[in-house]
XYZ file of C-alpha atoms in Angstrom:
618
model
C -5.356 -58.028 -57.551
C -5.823 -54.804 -59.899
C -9.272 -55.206 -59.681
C -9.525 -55.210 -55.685
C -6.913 -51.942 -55.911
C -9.438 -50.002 -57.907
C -11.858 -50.560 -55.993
C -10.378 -50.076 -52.759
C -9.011 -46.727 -54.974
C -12.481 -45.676 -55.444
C -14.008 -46.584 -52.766
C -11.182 -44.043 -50.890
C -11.756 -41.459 -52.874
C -15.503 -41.637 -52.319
C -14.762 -41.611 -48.183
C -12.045 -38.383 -49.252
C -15.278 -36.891 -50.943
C -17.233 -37.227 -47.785
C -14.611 -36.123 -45.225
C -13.670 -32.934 -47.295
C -10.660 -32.252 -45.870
C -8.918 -35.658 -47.859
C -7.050 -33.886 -50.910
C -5.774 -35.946 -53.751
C -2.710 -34.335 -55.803
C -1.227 -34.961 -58.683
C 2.068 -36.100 -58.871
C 3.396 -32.419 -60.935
C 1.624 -31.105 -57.511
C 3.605 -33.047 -55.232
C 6.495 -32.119 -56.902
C 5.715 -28.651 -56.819
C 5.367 -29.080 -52.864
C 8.524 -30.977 -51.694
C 10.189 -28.537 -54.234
C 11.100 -31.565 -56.292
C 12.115 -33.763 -53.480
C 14.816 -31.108 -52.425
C 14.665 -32.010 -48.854
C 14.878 -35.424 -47.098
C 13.909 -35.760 -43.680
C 13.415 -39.474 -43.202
C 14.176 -43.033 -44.762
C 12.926 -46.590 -43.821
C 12.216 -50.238 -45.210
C 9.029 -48.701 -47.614
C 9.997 -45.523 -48.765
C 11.291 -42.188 -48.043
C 9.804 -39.126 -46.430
C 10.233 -35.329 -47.813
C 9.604 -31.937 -46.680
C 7.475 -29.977 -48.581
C 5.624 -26.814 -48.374
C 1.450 -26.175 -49.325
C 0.325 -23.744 -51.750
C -2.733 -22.778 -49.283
C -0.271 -21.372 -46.265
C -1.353 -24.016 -44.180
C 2.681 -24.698 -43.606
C 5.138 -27.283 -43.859
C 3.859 -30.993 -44.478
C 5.462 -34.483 -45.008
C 5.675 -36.563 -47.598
C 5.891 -40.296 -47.581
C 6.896 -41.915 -50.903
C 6.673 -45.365 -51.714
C 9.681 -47.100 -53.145
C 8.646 -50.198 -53.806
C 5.109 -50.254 -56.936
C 4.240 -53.674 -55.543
C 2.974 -51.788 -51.938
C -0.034 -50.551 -53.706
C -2.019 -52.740 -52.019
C -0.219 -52.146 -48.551
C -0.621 -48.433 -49.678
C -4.387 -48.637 -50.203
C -5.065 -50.038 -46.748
C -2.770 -47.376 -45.306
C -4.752 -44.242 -46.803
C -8.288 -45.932 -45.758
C -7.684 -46.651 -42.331
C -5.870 -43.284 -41.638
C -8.455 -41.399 -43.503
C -11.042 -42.358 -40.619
C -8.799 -41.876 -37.618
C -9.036 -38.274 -35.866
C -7.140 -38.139 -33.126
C -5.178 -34.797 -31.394
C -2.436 -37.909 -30.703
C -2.365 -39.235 -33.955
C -0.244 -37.103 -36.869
C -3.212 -36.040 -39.475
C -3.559 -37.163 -43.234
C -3.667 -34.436 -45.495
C -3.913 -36.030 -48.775
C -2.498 -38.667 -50.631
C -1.172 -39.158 -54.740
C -1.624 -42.164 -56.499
C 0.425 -41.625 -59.856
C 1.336 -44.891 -62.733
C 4.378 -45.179 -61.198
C 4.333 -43.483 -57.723
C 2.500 -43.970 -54.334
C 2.676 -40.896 -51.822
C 0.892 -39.926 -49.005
C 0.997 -35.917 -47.477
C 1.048 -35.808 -43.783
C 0.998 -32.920 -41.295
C 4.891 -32.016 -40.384
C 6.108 -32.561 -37.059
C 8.899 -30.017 -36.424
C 10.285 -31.331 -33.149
C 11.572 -34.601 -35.041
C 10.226 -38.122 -33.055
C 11.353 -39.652 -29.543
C 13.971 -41.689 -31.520
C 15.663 -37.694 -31.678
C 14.530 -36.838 -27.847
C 16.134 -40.152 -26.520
C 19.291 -40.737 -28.578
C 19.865 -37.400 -30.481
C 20.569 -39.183 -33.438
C 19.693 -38.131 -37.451
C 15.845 -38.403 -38.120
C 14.440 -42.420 -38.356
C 10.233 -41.564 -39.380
C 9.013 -45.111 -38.266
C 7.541 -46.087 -42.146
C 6.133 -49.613 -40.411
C 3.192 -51.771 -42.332
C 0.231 -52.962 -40.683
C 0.750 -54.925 -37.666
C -2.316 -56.911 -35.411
C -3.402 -55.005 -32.322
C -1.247 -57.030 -30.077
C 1.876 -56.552 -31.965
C 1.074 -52.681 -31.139
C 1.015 -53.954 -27.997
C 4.640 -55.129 -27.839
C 5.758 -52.586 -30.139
C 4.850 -49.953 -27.159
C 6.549 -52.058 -24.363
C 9.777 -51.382 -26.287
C 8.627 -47.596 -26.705
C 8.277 -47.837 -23.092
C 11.722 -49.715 -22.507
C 13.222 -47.056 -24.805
C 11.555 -44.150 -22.215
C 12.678 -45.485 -18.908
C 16.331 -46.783 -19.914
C 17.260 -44.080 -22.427
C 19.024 -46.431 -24.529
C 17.976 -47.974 -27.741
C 16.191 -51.755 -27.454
C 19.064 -52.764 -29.496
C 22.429 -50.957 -30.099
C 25.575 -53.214 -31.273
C 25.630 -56.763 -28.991
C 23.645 -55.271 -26.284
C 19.996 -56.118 -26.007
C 17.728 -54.010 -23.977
C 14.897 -56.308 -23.827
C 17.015 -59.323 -23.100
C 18.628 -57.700 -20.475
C 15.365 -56.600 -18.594
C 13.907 -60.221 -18.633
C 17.276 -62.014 -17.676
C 17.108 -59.350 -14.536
C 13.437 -60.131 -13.822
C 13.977 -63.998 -14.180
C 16.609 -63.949 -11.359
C 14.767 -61.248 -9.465
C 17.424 -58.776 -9.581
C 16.925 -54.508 -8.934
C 16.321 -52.697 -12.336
C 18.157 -49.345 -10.824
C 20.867 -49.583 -13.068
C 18.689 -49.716 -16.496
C 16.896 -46.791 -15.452
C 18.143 -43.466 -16.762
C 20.205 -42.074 -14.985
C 19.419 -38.153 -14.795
C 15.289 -39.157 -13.278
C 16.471 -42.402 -11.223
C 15.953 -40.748 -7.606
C 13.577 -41.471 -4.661
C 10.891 -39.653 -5.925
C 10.501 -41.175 -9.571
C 11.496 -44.866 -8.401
C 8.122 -46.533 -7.851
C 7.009 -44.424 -11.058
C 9.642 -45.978 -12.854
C 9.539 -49.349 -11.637
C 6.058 -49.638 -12.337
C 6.903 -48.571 -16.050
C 9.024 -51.587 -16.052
C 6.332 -53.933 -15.157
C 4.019 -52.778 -17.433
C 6.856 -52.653 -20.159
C 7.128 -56.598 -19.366
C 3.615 -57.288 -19.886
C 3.634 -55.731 -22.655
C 6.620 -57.634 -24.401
C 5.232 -60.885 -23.346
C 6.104 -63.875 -25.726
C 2.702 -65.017 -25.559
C 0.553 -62.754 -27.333
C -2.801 -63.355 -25.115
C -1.067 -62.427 -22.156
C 0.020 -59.096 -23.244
C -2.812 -56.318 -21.637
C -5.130 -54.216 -23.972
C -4.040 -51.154 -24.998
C -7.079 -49.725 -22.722
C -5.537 -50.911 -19.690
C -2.488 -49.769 -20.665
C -3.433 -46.189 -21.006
C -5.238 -46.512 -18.117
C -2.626 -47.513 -15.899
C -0.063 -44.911 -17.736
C -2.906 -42.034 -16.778
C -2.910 -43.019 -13.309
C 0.911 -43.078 -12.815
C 1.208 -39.780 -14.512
C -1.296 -38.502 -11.932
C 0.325 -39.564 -9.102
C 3.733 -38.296 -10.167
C 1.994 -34.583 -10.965
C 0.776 -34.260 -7.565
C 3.712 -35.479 -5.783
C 6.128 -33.187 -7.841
C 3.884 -30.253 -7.162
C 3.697 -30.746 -3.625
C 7.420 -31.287 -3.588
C 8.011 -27.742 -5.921
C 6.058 -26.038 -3.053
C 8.053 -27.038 -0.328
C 11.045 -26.189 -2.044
C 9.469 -23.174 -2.463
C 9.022 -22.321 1.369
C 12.176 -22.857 2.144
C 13.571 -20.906 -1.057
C 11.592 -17.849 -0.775
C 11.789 -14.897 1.613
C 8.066 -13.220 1.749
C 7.707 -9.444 1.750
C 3.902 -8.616 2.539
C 2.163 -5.044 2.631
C 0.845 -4.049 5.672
C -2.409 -5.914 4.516
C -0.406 -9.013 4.371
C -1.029 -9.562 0.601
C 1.964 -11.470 -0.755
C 3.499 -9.203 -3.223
C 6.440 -11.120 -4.763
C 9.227 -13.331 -3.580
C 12.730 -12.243 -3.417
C 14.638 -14.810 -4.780
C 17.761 -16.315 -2.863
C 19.682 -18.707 -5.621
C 18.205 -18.855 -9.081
C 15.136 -20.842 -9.054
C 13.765 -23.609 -11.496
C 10.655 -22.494 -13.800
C 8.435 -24.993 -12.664
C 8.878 -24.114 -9.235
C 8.560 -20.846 -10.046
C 5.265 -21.891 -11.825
C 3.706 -23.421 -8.863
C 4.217 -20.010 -6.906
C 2.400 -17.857 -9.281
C -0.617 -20.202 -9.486
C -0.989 -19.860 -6.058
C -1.038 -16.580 -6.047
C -2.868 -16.344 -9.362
C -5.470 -18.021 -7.538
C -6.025 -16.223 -4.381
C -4.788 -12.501 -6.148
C -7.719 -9.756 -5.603
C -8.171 -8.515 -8.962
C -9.770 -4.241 -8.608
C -13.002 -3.871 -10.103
C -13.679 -7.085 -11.739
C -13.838 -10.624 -9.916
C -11.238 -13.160 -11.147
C -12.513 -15.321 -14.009
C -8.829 -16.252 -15.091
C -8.550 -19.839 -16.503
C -6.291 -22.507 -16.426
C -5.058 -24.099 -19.446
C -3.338 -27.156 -20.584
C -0.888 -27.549 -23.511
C -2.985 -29.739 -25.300
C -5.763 -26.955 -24.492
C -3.217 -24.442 -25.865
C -3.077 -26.299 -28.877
C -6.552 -26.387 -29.457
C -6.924 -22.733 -28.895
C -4.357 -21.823 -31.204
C -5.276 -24.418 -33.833
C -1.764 -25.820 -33.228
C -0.312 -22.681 -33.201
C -0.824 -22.043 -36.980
C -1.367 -18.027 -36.913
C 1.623 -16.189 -35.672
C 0.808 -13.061 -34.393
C 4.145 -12.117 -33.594
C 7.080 -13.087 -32.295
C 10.548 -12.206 -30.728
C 13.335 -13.164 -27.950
C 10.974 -12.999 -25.178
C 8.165 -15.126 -26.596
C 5.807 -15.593 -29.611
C 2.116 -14.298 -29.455
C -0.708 -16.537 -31.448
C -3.913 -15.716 -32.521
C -6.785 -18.193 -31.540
C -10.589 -19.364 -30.896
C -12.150 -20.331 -27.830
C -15.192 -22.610 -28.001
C -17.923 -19.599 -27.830
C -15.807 -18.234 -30.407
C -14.024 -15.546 -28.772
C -10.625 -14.404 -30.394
C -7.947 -14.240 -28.192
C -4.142 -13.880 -28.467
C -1.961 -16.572 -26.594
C 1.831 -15.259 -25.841
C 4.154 -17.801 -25.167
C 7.735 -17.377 -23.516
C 10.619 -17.981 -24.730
C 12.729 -20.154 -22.137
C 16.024 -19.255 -24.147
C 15.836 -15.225 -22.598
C 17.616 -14.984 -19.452
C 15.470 -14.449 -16.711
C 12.202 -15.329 -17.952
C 10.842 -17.061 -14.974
C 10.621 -13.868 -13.594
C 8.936 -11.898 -16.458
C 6.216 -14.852 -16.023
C 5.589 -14.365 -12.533
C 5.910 -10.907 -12.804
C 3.052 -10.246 -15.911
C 1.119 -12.731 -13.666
C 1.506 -11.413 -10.890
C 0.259 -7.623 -11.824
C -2.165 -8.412 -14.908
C -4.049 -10.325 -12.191
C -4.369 -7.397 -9.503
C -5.447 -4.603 -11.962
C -8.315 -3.855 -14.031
C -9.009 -0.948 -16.606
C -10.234 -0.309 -20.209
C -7.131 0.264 -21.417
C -4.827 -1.748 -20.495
C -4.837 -5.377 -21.764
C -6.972 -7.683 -19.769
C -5.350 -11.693 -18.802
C -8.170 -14.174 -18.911
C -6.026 -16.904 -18.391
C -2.581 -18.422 -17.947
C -0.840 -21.863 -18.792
C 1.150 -22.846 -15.559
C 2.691 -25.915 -17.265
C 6.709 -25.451 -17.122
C 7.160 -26.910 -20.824
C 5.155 -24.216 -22.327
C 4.495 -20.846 -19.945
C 1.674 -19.273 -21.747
C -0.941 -16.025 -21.395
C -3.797 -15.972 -23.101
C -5.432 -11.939 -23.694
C -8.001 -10.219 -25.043
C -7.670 -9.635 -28.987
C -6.997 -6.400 -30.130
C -7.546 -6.729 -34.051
C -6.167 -3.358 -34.840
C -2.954 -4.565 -33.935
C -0.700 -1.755 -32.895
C 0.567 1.799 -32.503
C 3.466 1.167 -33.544
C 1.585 -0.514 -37.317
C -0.597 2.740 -37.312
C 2.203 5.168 -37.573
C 4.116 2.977 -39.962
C 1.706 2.254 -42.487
C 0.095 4.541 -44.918
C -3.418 4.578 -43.763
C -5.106 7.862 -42.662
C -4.193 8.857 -38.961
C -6.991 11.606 -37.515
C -5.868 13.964 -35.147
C -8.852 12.496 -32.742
C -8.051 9.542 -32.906
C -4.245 10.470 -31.904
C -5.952 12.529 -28.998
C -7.723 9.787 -28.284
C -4.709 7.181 -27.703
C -2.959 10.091 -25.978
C -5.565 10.620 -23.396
C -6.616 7.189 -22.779
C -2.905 5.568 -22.386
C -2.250 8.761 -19.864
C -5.315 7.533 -18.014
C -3.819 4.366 -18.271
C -0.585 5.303 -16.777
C -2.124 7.549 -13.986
C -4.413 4.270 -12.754
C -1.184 2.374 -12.668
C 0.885 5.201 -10.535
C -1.850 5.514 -8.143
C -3.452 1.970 -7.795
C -4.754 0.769 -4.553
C -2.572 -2.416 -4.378
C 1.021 -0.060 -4.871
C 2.147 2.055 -7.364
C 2.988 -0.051 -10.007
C 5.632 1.258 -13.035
C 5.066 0.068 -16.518
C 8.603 0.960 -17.787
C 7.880 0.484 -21.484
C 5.492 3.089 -22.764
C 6.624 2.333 -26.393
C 4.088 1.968 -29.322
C 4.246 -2.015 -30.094
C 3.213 -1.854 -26.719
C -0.219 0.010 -27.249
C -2.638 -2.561 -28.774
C -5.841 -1.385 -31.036
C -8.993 -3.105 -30.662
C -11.859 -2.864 -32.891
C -12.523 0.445 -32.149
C -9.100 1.487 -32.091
C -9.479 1.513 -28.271
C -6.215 1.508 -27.024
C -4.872 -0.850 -24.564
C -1.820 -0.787 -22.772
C 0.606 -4.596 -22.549
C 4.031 -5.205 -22.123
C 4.304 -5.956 -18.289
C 7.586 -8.350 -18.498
C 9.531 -5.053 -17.375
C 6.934 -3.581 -14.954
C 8.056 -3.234 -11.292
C 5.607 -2.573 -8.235
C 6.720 -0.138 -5.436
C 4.657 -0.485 -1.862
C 4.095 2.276 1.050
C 6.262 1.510 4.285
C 5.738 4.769 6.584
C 4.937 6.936 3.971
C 7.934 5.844 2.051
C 7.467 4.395 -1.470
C 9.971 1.663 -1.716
C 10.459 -1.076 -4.576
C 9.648 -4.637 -4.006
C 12.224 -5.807 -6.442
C 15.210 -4.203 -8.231
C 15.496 -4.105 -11.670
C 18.895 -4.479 -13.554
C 20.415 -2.870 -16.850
C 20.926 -6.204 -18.337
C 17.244 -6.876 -18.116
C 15.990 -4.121 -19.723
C 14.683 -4.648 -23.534
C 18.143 -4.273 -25.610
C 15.827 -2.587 -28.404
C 12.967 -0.680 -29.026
C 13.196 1.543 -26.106
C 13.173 4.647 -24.895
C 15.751 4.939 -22.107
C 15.493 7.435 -20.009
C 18.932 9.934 -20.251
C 18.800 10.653 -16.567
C 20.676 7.882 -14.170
C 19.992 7.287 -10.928
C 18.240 5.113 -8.653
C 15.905 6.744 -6.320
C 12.337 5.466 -6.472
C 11.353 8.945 -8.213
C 13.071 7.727 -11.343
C 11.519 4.651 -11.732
C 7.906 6.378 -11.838
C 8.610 9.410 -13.635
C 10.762 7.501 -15.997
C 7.119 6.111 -17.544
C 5.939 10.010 -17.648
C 9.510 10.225 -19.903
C 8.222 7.737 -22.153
C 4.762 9.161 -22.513
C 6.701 12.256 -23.537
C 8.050 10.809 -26.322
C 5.313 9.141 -27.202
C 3.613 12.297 -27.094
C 6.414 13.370 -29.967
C 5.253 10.345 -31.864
C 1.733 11.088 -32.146
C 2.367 14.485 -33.275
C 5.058 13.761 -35.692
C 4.146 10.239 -36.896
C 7.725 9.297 -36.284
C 8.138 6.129 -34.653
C 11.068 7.477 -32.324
C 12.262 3.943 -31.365
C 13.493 2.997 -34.464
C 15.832 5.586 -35.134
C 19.367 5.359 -34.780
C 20.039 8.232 -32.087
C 15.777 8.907 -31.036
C 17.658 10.908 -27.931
C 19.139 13.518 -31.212
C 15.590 14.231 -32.631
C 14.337 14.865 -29.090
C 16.843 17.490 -28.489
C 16.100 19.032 -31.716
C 12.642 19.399 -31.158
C 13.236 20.670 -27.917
C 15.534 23.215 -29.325
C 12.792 24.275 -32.139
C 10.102 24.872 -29.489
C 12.144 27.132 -27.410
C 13.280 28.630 -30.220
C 9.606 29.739 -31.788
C 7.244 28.325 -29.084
C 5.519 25.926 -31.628
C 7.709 23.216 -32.644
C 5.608 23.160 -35.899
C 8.360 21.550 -38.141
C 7.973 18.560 -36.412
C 3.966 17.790 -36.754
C 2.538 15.496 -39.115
C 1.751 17.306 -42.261
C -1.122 15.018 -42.728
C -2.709 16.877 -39.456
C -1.002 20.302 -39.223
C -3.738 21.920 -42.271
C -5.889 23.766 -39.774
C -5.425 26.343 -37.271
C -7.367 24.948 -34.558
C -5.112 21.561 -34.896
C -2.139 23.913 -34.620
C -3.170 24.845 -31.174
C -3.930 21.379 -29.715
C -0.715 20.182 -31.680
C 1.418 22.776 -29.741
C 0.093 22.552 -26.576
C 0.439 18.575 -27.091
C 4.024 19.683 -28.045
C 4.733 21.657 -24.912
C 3.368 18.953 -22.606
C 5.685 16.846 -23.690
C 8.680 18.957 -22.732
C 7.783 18.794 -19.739
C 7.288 15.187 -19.602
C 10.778 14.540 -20.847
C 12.462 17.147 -18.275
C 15.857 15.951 -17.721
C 14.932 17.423 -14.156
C 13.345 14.329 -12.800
C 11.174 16.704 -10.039
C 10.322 18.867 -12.840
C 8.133 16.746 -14.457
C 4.604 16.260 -13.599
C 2.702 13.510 -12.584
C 0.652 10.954 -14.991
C -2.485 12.291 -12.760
C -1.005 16.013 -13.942
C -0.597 14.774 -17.322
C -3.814 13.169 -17.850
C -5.891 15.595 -16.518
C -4.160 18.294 -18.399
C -4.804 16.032 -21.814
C -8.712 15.769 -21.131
C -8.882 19.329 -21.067
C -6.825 20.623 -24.030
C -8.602 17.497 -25.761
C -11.921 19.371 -24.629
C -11.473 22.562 -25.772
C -10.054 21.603 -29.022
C -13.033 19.575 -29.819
C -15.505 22.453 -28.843
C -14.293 25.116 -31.089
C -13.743 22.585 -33.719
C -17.228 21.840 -33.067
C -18.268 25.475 -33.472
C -15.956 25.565 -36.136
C -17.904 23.350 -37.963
C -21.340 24.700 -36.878
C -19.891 28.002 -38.839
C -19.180 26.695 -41.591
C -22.246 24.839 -42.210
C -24.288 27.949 -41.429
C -21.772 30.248 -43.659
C -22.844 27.090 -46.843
C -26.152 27.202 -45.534
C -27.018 31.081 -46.031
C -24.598 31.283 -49.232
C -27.507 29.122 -50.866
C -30.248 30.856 -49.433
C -28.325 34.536 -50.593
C -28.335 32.471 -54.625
C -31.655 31.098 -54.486
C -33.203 34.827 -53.383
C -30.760 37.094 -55.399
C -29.537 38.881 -52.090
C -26.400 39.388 -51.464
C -25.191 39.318 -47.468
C -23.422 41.808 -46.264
C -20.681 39.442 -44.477
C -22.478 36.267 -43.037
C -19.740 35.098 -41.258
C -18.577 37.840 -39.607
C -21.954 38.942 -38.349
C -22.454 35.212 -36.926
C -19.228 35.694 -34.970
C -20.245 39.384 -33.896
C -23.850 37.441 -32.551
């Protein structure tokens, strides 16, 4: 018997050589990694399971351990056969520890517990089974799928769930009242009941009757197919009657107004519709449709967090030409998130410009509402003026300029003017060549033409406005005026920002430190107490610094009509930007000519009279 172990030992350890990504650890390792078995998560018949925690950052794993030495054997066959198995369906081996007195085997974690949890909310059961034939899977899945349709365990005190279901099929009687409850209506009940026949099948006494687990899937796929289509044609007729349209006078639907508070799928099911048929400017629509499992394979099971936060969590991931991407999924805990969905959707899919943050595609599935965007690997503004890296002053031109251009494309698109409403600096995203790009739509609105009369197509709330990180505009009221200049107000301060390097939104009273550098500019015209040191060494920076200063003062007018428009603002931008960089350019042409003659002057013995004030005289 010891001699068939070691081999079977060795011969595993030769496949874990060949697959690569098999690890054998040593039993001080495994101790290292469950933290010396600190944390329990499961118990069975064979052993216990652990939580534990990888020295590589590849994240939380489990760990089975064997209680009982004389399972080596059991153990071995375990290991092999899940060594070879690769399956997105099937939870991954990540190593295994064969010690004198200890068996163990490291598994990828599953943080969402099992179905045993989903079903019965009870403490955590991880199945720790032995090897069974391939029919005995069989009837191990027809109680899965008893489990599924009933809700109730297959056994729980004197009442048997299996026994019941054949004693109601031997007398022909209606299986309504094993079904659970909360999805036992018209719709699911030939779904269900043909659940229950397969579940019979599969739980037959006679092993050779039971169906292959190929037919079973089969069947399973085709019932799951029927059930998506009928529940999506059934969301979209809810939907008709749910909805009130509002159309532009080109009859492009714009965005429903919502009569009672709708469910996300339905919800879903509108925005792919319109996802679908939206006219995006400039750029045909190439948007694609993903799946959660197509999710996780993007995201590589959502292993790099990008960032996260009440309204979602952003991950970084791969498609298969290689392209990086980041996915953003939303949180279904924030109040009115349904809405921020459709509403990203909605706009990201009608506009197109270099720098704002281009959708390529969009998850529609109501378990897991997901974007997918371009990847800007500079990460943000809002890292930039944190960190300690060096800031230029034309590079902070640059972000100015560009995010005003932004803004003014927004104001004055084709489709409606659309307002961004969070002009903050986690919301300006850096690509590779810190090209700045504009996100953050969950608060945008769009505002339509009717006679010559801007007017909003949906009102936005104080409650659903971000509770941090914001800069709220000090002026209240709700004309239509406010709403669009309140994202020149923003650009104001983030005007400040740039020129200061202080990140306004995370100070206590931001609204105090814009009064007092209001107050300094009036009081000397420059504001110069407030630049960046870093940038404020030259003269020529002075000047674009001030007049960068200035503009915003106007920009954050608490006279809403006083402030100009993000066409006025941009335009204004390109042309300080301009002139700065031409005399910074002759600046520099100066100087090099001023070093340039200084060496001729040495290398001749002649001495100048003045070189650089006869250049500027010429």
């Amino acid at each position: 018997m010891t001699g068939n172990i070691t081999q079977c030992h060795d011969k595993i350890k030769h496949e874990a050589d060949i697959n690569g990504n098999i690890k054998i650890f040593t039993e001080v390792e495994i101790e290292r990694i469950t933290r010396n078995f600190s944390t329990l998560i499961g118990k069975g018949g064979f052993g216990e399971v652990y939580m534990g925690i990888l020295d590589d950052d590849n994240g939380p794993v489990a760990v089975k351990k064997y209680i009982n030495e004389d399972l080596r054997e059991v153990f071995m066959e375990e290991v092999r056969i899940h060594s070879k198995i690769s399956h997105k369906n099937v939870v991954k081996l990540i190593g295994y520890c064969i010690g004198e007195r200890t068996l163990m085997i490291v598994m990828e974690y599953m943080s969402k517990g099992n179905l045993n949890d989903i079903l019965h909310y009870s403490e955590m059961s991880i199945p720790l089974d032995g090897c069974l034939a391939p029919r005995s899977d069989v009837y191990s899945f027809g109680l899965v799928l008893c489990e599924l349709i009933a809700r109730e365990r297959v056994r729980k005190g004197d009442i048997n769930l299996i026994g019941y279901v054949n004693k109601g099929c031997a007398i022909g009687k209606g299986f309504r009242e094993i079904f659970d409850a909360a999805i036992a209506n018209e719709n699911n009940m030939k779904i269900l009941k043909e659940m229950k026949k397969l579940a019979i099948e599969c739980l037959s006494l006679i092993s050779y009757r039971r169906p292959q687990m190929t037919d079973v899937v089969k069947r399973l796929r085709i019932l799951r197919k029927e059930l998506k289509d009928r529940h999506e044609n059934y969301s979209e007729s809810i939907l008709a009657s749910h909805h009130s349209w509002r159309r532009n006078n080109r009859q492009e639907i714009i965005m429903p107004t919502y009569n009672s508070k709708m469910q996300i799928k339905k919800s879903l099911v509108f925005l792919k519709r319109n996802l679908s048929n939206s006219k995006i400017q400039s750029e045909p629509s190439n948007l694609r449709i993903l799946t959660q499992e197509e999710l996780k394979e993007v995201t590589h099971n959502y292993s790099y967090l990008l960032s996260g936060g009440t309204s979602g969590r952003v991950y970084k991931g791969t498609l298969e030409d290689n392209t990086v991407v980041a996915v953003r999924i939303f949180s279904q805990v924030l109040e009115g998130f349904e809405d921020a969905f459709i509403n990203v959707g909605m706009i990201l899919s009608q506009i197109f410009h270099r720098n704002i943050i281009k959708l390529l595609g969009y998850c529609p599935d109501a378990d897991c509402p997901a974007f997918m965007y371009e990847f800007a690997a500079k990460g943000s503004l809002s890292d930039v003026l944190d960190g300690h890296e060096d800031f230029p002053l034309d590079l902070r031109a640059k972000i100015a300029v560009k995010i005003a251009e932004a803004l003014e494309y927004l104001h004055s698109s084709a489709t409606g003017i659309i307002r961004h409403g969070y002009v903050v600096p986690s919301k300006i995203l850096l690509d590779d060549n810190f090209t700045p790009k504009l996100t953050g739509f969950s608060w945008a609105r769009k505002f339509i033409k009717e006679s010559n009369i801007i007017v909003s197509d949906d009102a936005i709330t104080s409650h659903q406005l971000p509770s941090s990180g914001f800069y709220n505009d000090p002026v209240h009221d709700h004309c239509v005026s406010l709403k669009v200049k309140t994202d020149v107000y923003q650009f104001g301060v983030l005007l400040l920002t740039l020129i200061s390097r202080k990140n306004f939104v995370f100070y206590a009273d931001h609204d105090d430190l814009i009064s007092q550098f209001r107050t300094a500019c009036l009081a000397d015209g420059s504001g110069r107490a407030f630049f960046d040191d870093d940038i404020a060494a030259h003269g020529g920076d002075i000047i674009l610094l001030e007049k960068m200063g200035m503009l915003s003062l106007k920009c954050i007018c608490e006279e809403i009509d006083q402030r100009p428009t993000m066409k006025e603002v941009a335009e204004h931008l390109r042309i300080i930007t301009r002139s700065w960089k031409k005399c910074s350019s002759e600046r520099a042409t100066l100087v090099s000519k001023t070093v340039t003659r200084s060496h001729i002057t040495e290398a001749e013995g002649t001495k100048l009279d003045s070189p650089l004030s006869s250049d500027i005289r010429d």
